[in-house]
PDB file of C-alpha atoms in Angstrom:
ATOM      1  CA  UNK A 211     -39.670   5.849  -8.040  1.00 55.00           C
ATOM      2  CA  UNK A 212     -37.195   2.940  -8.178  1.00 71.00           C
ATOM      3  CA  UNK A 213     -34.649   3.259 -11.011  1.00 78.00           C
ATOM      4  CA  UNK A 214     -31.120   2.218 -11.801  1.00 78.00           C
ATOM      5  CA  UNK A 215     -28.291   4.703 -11.294  1.00 83.00           C
ATOM      6  CA  UNK A 216     -26.104   5.760 -14.168  1.00 86.00           C
ATOM      7  CA  UNK A 217     -23.378   3.196 -14.823  1.00 88.00           C
ATOM      8  CA  UNK A 218     -20.307   2.583 -16.946  1.00 89.00           C
ATOM      9  CA  UNK A 219     -20.147  -1.137 -17.479  1.00 91.00           C
ATOM     10  CA  UNK A 220     -17.273  -3.213 -18.913  1.00 92.00           C
ATOM     11  CA  UNK A 221     -18.053  -6.649 -20.181  1.00 92.00           C
ATOM     12  CA  UNK A 222     -15.424  -9.326 -20.949  1.00 94.00           C
ATOM     13  CA  UNK A 223     -15.679 -12.877 -22.271  1.00 95.00           C
ATOM     14  CA  UNK A 224     -13.651 -15.238 -24.261  1.00 94.00           C
ATOM     15  CA  UNK A 225     -15.229 -16.658 -27.489  1.00 93.00           C
ATOM     16  CA  UNK A 226     -17.239 -14.314 -29.644  1.00 92.00           C
ATOM     17  CA  UNK A 227     -19.983 -11.799 -29.001  1.00 90.00           C
ATOM     18  CA  UNK A 228     -22.526 -14.271 -30.490  1.00 94.00           C
ATOM     19  CA  UNK A 229     -21.116 -17.143 -28.504  1.00 96.00           C
ATOM     20  CA  UNK A 230     -19.363 -15.962 -25.352  1.00 95.00           C
ATOM     21  CA  UNK A 231     -17.453 -18.341 -23.013  1.00 96.00           C
ATOM     22  CA  UNK A 232     -16.199 -17.785 -19.462  1.00 96.00           C
ATOM     23  CA  UNK A 233     -13.228 -15.761 -18.578  1.00 96.00           C
ATOM     24  CA  UNK A 234     -10.350 -17.358 -16.686  1.00 96.00           C
ATOM     25  CA  UNK A 235      -7.962 -16.560 -13.876  1.00 95.00           C
ATOM     26  CA  UNK A 236      -5.674 -13.564 -14.587  1.00 93.00           C
ATOM     27  CA  UNK A 237      -7.719 -12.287 -17.564  1.00 94.00           C
ATOM     28  CA  UNK A 238      -8.135  -8.446 -17.517  1.00 94.00           C
ATOM     29  CA  UNK A 239     -11.763  -7.518 -17.389  1.00 96.00           C
ATOM     30  CA  UNK A 240     -10.988  -3.924 -18.146  1.00 96.00           C
ATOM     31  CA  UNK A 241      -8.338  -1.284 -17.598  1.00 95.00           C
ATOM     32  CA  UNK A 242      -8.126   2.412 -17.693  1.00 96.00           C
ATOM     33  CA  UNK A 243      -4.629   3.599 -18.783  1.00 96.00           C
ATOM     34  CA  UNK A 244      -3.563   7.262 -18.523  1.00 96.00           C
ATOM     35  CA  UNK A 245      -1.016   8.789 -20.846  1.00 95.00           C
ATOM     36  CA  UNK A 246       0.494  12.148 -21.047  1.00 94.00           C
ATOM     37  CA  UNK A 247       2.447  13.557 -24.055  1.00 94.00           C
ATOM     38  CA  UNK A 248       6.177  13.698 -23.238  1.00 92.00           C
ATOM     39  CA  UNK A 249       7.252  16.075 -25.965  1.00 94.00           C
ATOM     40  CA  UNK A 250       7.749  13.153 -28.388  1.00 95.00           C
ATOM     41  CA  UNK A 251       4.747  10.825 -28.184  1.00 94.00           C
ATOM     42  CA  UNK A 252       2.214   9.118 -25.932  1.00 94.00           C
ATOM     43  CA  UNK A 253       4.364   5.973 -25.485  1.00 90.00           C
ATOM     44  CA  UNK A 254       4.571   5.731 -21.646  1.00 90.00           C
ATOM     45  CA  UNK A 255       1.639   5.346 -19.250  1.00 93.00           C
ATOM     46  CA  UNK A 256       1.565   7.713 -16.329  1.00 95.00           C
ATOM     47  CA  UNK A 257      -0.716   5.267 -14.457  1.00 95.00           C
ATOM     48  CA  UNK A 258      -3.482   2.734 -14.733  1.00 96.00           C
ATOM     49  CA  UNK A 259      -6.446   1.062 -12.962  1.00 96.00           C
ATOM     50  CA  UNK A 260      -6.995  -2.618 -13.815  1.00 96.00           C
ATOM     51  CA  UNK A 261      -9.707  -5.090 -12.927  1.00 97.00           C
ATOM     52  CA  UNK A 262      -8.746  -8.744 -13.477  1.00 95.00           C
ATOM     53  CA  UNK A 263     -10.150 -12.167 -12.614  1.00 96.00           C
ATOM     54  CA  UNK A 264      -8.463 -13.568  -9.517  1.00 92.00           C
ATOM     55  CA  UNK A 265      -9.292 -17.215  -9.165  1.00 93.00           C
ATOM     56  CA  UNK A 266     -11.533 -19.976 -10.573  1.00 95.00           C
ATOM     57  CA  UNK A 267     -14.671 -18.840 -12.447  1.00 96.00           C
ATOM     58  CA  UNK A 268     -17.880 -20.818 -12.158  1.00 95.00           C
ATOM     59  CA  UNK A 269     -21.693 -20.179 -12.487  1.00 94.00           C
ATOM     60  CA  UNK A 270     -22.451 -16.745 -11.090  1.00 94.00           C
ATOM     61  CA  UNK A 271     -18.917 -16.482  -9.584  1.00 95.00           C
ATOM     62  CA  UNK A 272     -16.168 -14.255 -10.978  1.00 96.00           C
ATOM     63  CA  UNK A 273     -13.553 -13.403  -8.255  1.00 95.00           C
ATOM     64  CA  UNK A 274     -11.630 -10.224  -8.965  1.00 95.00           C
ATOM     65  CA  UNK A 275      -9.090  -7.752  -7.974  1.00 93.00           C
ATOM     66  CA  UNK A 276      -8.382  -4.092  -8.686  1.00 94.00           C
ATOM     67  CA  UNK A 277      -4.825  -2.872  -9.260  1.00 93.00           C
ATOM     68  CA  UNK A 278      -3.639   0.809  -9.359  1.00 94.00           C
ATOM     69  CA  UNK A 279      -0.319   1.528 -11.078  1.00 93.00           C
ATOM     70  CA  UNK A 280       1.825   4.649 -11.234  1.00 94.00           C
ATOM     71  CA  UNK A 281       4.858   5.484 -13.212  1.00 93.00           C
ATOM     72  CA  UNK A 282       8.045   6.072 -11.147  1.00 88.00           C
ATOM     73  CA  UNK A 283       9.795   7.796 -13.994  1.00 89.00           C
ATOM     74  CA  UNK A 284      10.638   4.719 -16.062  1.00 88.00           C
ATOM     75  CA  UNK A 285       7.521   2.521 -16.280  1.00 89.00           C
ATOM     76  CA  UNK A 286       4.125   2.133 -14.749  1.00 90.00           C
ATOM     77  CA  UNK A 287       4.035  -0.660 -12.163  1.00 89.00           C
ATOM     78  CA  UNK A 288       1.434  -1.782  -9.621  1.00 89.00           C
ATOM     79  CA  UNK A 289       1.528   0.360  -6.474  1.00 87.00           C
ATOM     80  CA  UNK A 290      -1.714  -0.845  -4.719  1.00 89.00           C
ATOM     81  CA  UNK A 291      -3.991  -3.886  -5.172  1.00 88.00           C
ATOM     82  CA  UNK A 292      -7.322  -4.599  -3.605  1.00 88.00           C
ATOM     83  CA  UNK A 293      -7.325  -8.412  -3.428  1.00 85.00           C
ATOM     84  CA  UNK A 294     -10.393 -10.631  -3.700  1.00 86.00           C
ATOM     85  CA  UNK A 295     -10.159 -11.347   0.046  1.00 78.00           C
ATOM     86  CA  UNK A 296     -10.567  -7.637   0.900  1.00 78.00           C
ATOM     87  CA  UNK A 297      -6.846  -7.165   1.667  1.00 76.00           C
ATOM     88  CA  UNK A 298      -5.131  -3.981   0.497  1.00 80.00           C
ATOM     89  CA  UNK A 299      -1.683  -4.667  -0.766  1.00 79.00           C
ATOM     90  CA  UNK A 300       1.005  -1.983  -1.331  1.00 77.00           C
ATOM     91  CA  UNK A 301       4.439  -1.675  -3.009  1.00 70.00           C
ATOM     92  CA  UNK A 302       3.908  -4.328  -5.651  1.00 67.00           C
ATOM     93  CA  UNK A 303       2.728  -7.178  -3.448  1.00 68.00           C
ATOM     94  CA  UNK A 304       0.449  -9.479  -5.427  1.00 64.00           C
ATOM     95  CA  UNK A 305      -0.668 -11.805  -2.574  1.00 64.00           C
ATOM     96  CA  UNK A 306      -1.081 -11.522   1.167  1.00 59.00           C
ATOM     97  CA  UNK A 307       1.303 -14.041   2.744  1.00 56.00           C
ATOM     98  CA  UNK A 308       0.128 -13.872   6.359  1.00 54.00           C
ATOM     99  CA  UNK A 309      -2.631 -16.527   6.839  1.00 53.00           C
ATOM    100  CA  UNK A 310      -3.609 -15.327  10.312  1.00 51.00           C
ATOM    101  CA  UNK A 311      -4.531 -11.801   9.198  1.00 52.00           C
ATOM    102  CA  UNK A 312      -7.865 -12.462   7.412  1.00 52.00           C
ATOM    103  CA  UNK A 313      -8.353  -8.819   6.383  1.00 59.00           C
ATOM    104  CA  UNK A 314      -5.932  -6.005   6.446  1.00 62.00           C
ATOM    105  CA  UNK A 315      -3.149  -4.077   4.866  1.00 67.00           C
ATOM    106  CA  UNK A 316       0.140  -5.551   3.692  1.00 66.00           C
ATOM    107  CA  UNK A 317       3.273  -3.537   2.796  1.00 66.00           C
ATOM    108  CA  UNK A 318       6.159  -4.959   0.824  1.00 63.00           C
ATOM    109  CA  UNK A 319       9.492  -3.652   2.082  1.00 60.00           C
ATOM    110  CA  UNK A 320      11.733  -2.855  -0.887  1.00 58.00           C
ATOM    111  CA  UNK A 321      14.963  -0.938  -1.366  1.00 56.00           C
ATOM    112  CA  UNK A 322      14.236   2.451  -0.004  1.00 56.00           C
ATOM    113  CA  UNK A 323      11.835   0.962   2.546  1.00 60.00           C
ATOM    114  CA  UNK A 324       8.154   0.873   3.160  1.00 68.00           C
ATOM    115  CA  UNK A 325       6.119   1.709   6.154  1.00 73.00           C
ATOM    116  CA  UNK A 326       3.286   3.797   7.464  1.00 77.00           C
ATOM    117  CA  UNK A 327       3.730   7.603   7.880  1.00 75.00           C
ATOM    118  CA  UNK A 328       1.532   9.850   9.999  1.00 75.00           C
ATOM    119  CA  UNK A 329       1.671  13.518   9.120  1.00 72.00           C
ATOM    120  CA  UNK A 330       0.553  15.491  12.262  1.00 70.00           C
ATOM    121  CA  UNK A 331       1.471  19.051  11.166  1.00 65.00           C
ATOM    122  CA  UNK A 332      -0.212  21.548  13.324  1.00 65.00           C
ATOM    123  CA  UNK A 333       0.624  24.486  15.613  1.00 68.00           C
ATOM    124  CA  UNK A 334       0.147  22.630  18.932  1.00 74.00           C
ATOM    125  CA  UNK A 335       3.523  20.833  19.142  1.00 75.00           C
ATOM    126  CA  UNK A 336       2.514  17.924  16.928  1.00 80.00           C
ATOM    127  CA  UNK A 337       5.126  15.787  15.208  1.00 82.00           C
ATOM    128  CA  UNK A 338       5.361  13.434  12.281  1.00 81.00           C
ATOM    129  CA  UNK A 339       5.551   9.690  12.966  1.00 82.00           C
ATOM    130  CA  UNK A 340       6.795   6.623  10.986  1.00 82.00           C
ATOM    131  CA  UNK A 341       6.449   2.919  11.483  1.00 83.00           C
ATOM    132  CA  UNK A 342       8.926   1.083   9.300  1.00 81.00           C
ATOM    133  CA  UNK A 343      10.781  -2.240   9.169  1.00 80.00           C
ATOM    134  CA  UNK A 344      14.529  -2.399   8.740  1.00 69.00           C
ATOM    135  CA  UNK A 345      14.957   1.387   8.844  1.00 65.00           C
ATOM    136  CA  UNK A 346      17.448   2.985  11.206  1.00 76.00           C
ATOM    137  CA  UNK A 347      18.412   0.439  13.901  1.00 78.00           C
ATOM    138  CA  UNK A 348      18.992  -2.739  11.851  1.00 77.00           C
ATOM    139  CA  UNK A 349      17.752  -5.559   9.689  1.00 79.00           C
ATOM    140  CA  UNK A 350      14.749  -7.458  11.027  1.00 82.00           C
ATOM    141  CA  UNK A 351      13.561  -4.728  13.322  1.00 84.00           C
ATOM    142  CA  UNK A 352      10.261  -2.815  13.433  1.00 86.00           C
ATOM    143  CA  UNK A 353      10.873   0.777  14.405  1.00 86.00           C
ATOM    144  CA  UNK A 354       8.548   3.504  15.664  1.00 87.00           C
ATOM    145  CA  UNK A 355      10.114   6.966  14.990  1.00 87.00           C
ATOM    146  CA  UNK A 356       9.139  10.542  15.644  1.00 87.00           C
ATOM    147  CA  UNK A 357      10.272  13.767  13.991  1.00 85.00           C
ATOM    148  CA  UNK A 358      12.688  15.838  16.214  1.00 85.00           C
ATOM    149  CA  UNK A 359      10.972  19.031  15.025  1.00 84.00           C
ATOM    150  CA  UNK A 360       7.435  20.008  16.191  1.00 83.00           C
ATOM    151  CA  UNK A 361       4.899  21.879  13.972  1.00 81.00           C
ATOM    152  CA  UNK A 362       6.719  20.929  10.681  1.00 78.00           C
ATOM    153  CA  UNK A 363       5.061  19.553   7.556  1.00 74.00           C
ATOM    154  CA  UNK A 364       8.395  18.600   6.021  1.00 79.00           C
ATOM    155  CA  UNK A 365      10.521  17.243   8.819  1.00 80.00           C
ATOM    156  CA  UNK A 366      10.269  13.420   9.042  1.00 80.00           C
ATOM    157  CA  UNK A 367      12.174  10.907  11.299  1.00 82.00           C
ATOM    158  CA  UNK A 368      15.389  10.144   9.363  1.00 81.00           C
ATOM    159  CA  UNK A 369      17.983   9.155  11.895  1.00 83.00           C
ATOM    160  CA  UNK A 370      18.609   6.402  14.488  1.00 84.00           C
ATOM    161  CA  UNK A 371      18.164   9.025  17.190  1.00 86.00           C
ATOM    162  CA  UNK A 372      14.548   9.553  16.071  1.00 87.00           C
ATOM    163  CA  UNK A 373      13.576   5.897  16.936  1.00 87.00           C
ATOM    164  CA  UNK A 374      11.566   5.891  20.167  1.00 88.00           C
ATOM    165  CA  UNK A 375      10.713   2.145  20.235  1.00 89.00           C
ATOM    166  CA  UNK A 376      12.233  -0.813  18.371  1.00 89.00           C
ATOM    167  CA  UNK A 377      10.921  -4.377  18.155  1.00 89.00           C
ATOM    168  CA  UNK A 378      13.994  -6.715  17.491  1.00 88.00           C
ATOM    169  CA  UNK A 379      13.799 -10.000  15.636  1.00 86.00           C
ATOM    170  CA  UNK A 380      14.994 -11.736  18.867  1.00 88.00           C
ATOM    171  CA  UNK A 381      11.594 -10.697  20.337  1.00 86.00           C
ATOM    172  CA  UNK A 382      13.238  -7.945  22.445  1.00 86.00           C
ATOM    173  CA  UNK A 383      11.629  -4.537  22.892  1.00 88.00           C
ATOM    174  CA  UNK A 384      14.198  -1.730  22.915  1.00 86.00           C
ATOM    175  CA  UNK A 385      13.555   1.876  24.018  1.00 88.00           C
ATOM    176  CA  UNK A 386      16.743   3.593  22.556  1.00 84.00           C
ATOM    177  CA  UNK A 387      16.502   6.649  24.789  1.00 75.00           C
ATOM    178  CA  UNK A 388      16.303   4.454  27.918  1.00 72.00           C
ATOM    179  CA  UNK A 389      13.182   6.054  29.396  1.00 77.00           C
ATOM    180  CA  UNK A 390       9.799   4.231  29.784  1.00 77.00           C
ATOM    181  CA  UNK A 391       6.813   5.783  31.432  1.00 74.00           C
ATOM    182  CA  UNK A 392       4.069   3.521  32.693  1.00 75.00           C
ATOM    183  CA  UNK A 393       0.951   5.105  34.174  1.00 69.00           C
ATOM    184  CA  UNK A 394       2.398   8.532  33.935  1.00 62.00           C
ATOM    185  CA  UNK A 395       0.639  11.693  32.725  1.00 66.00           C
ATOM    186  CA  UNK A 396       3.942  13.489  31.938  1.00 63.00           C
ATOM    187  CA  UNK A 397       7.426  12.736  30.600  1.00 62.00           C
ATOM    188  CA  UNK A 398       9.393  10.075  32.566  1.00 59.00           C
ATOM    189  CA  UNK A 399      12.487  11.353  34.322  1.00 59.00           C
TER     190      UNK A 399
END
């Protein structure tokens, strides 16, 4: 039997309930805000999920985006946004600025850095990896780093000596340890 699933629906318009009018760009459609009591009150949000209009509204077209925010200890700010184009934006980015990357993930590098971390903890000699801009070698670089310790869930690359490959802004590829293996099954000597 065909039937509709259970839903929670949020409706938003301007005007009145009896005479609704179209929403406009940047209007919140809905938001879920999460508060925890801090011993005094519920004044500060721990996090939120917001859906808002993202662009021009016309007949049967309401472009949107979803934002997820978390509190860093002082205030809740946007940590991740799913943009109307399908891009996933992190670290407070509000728009994807690379016109050649039609769909993808964008990270905003802020004080303290941003990047992609791969936790490969296991018992078989695996190591944790990071890909980060402007981290250990210098400004304008993209660095690929590996933890010096195998089989650790807590040791992460955190020194210039952990960088195994660096892409420099001058379009140079640097291998800091000086060893490059091409077509090898083992470690280059």
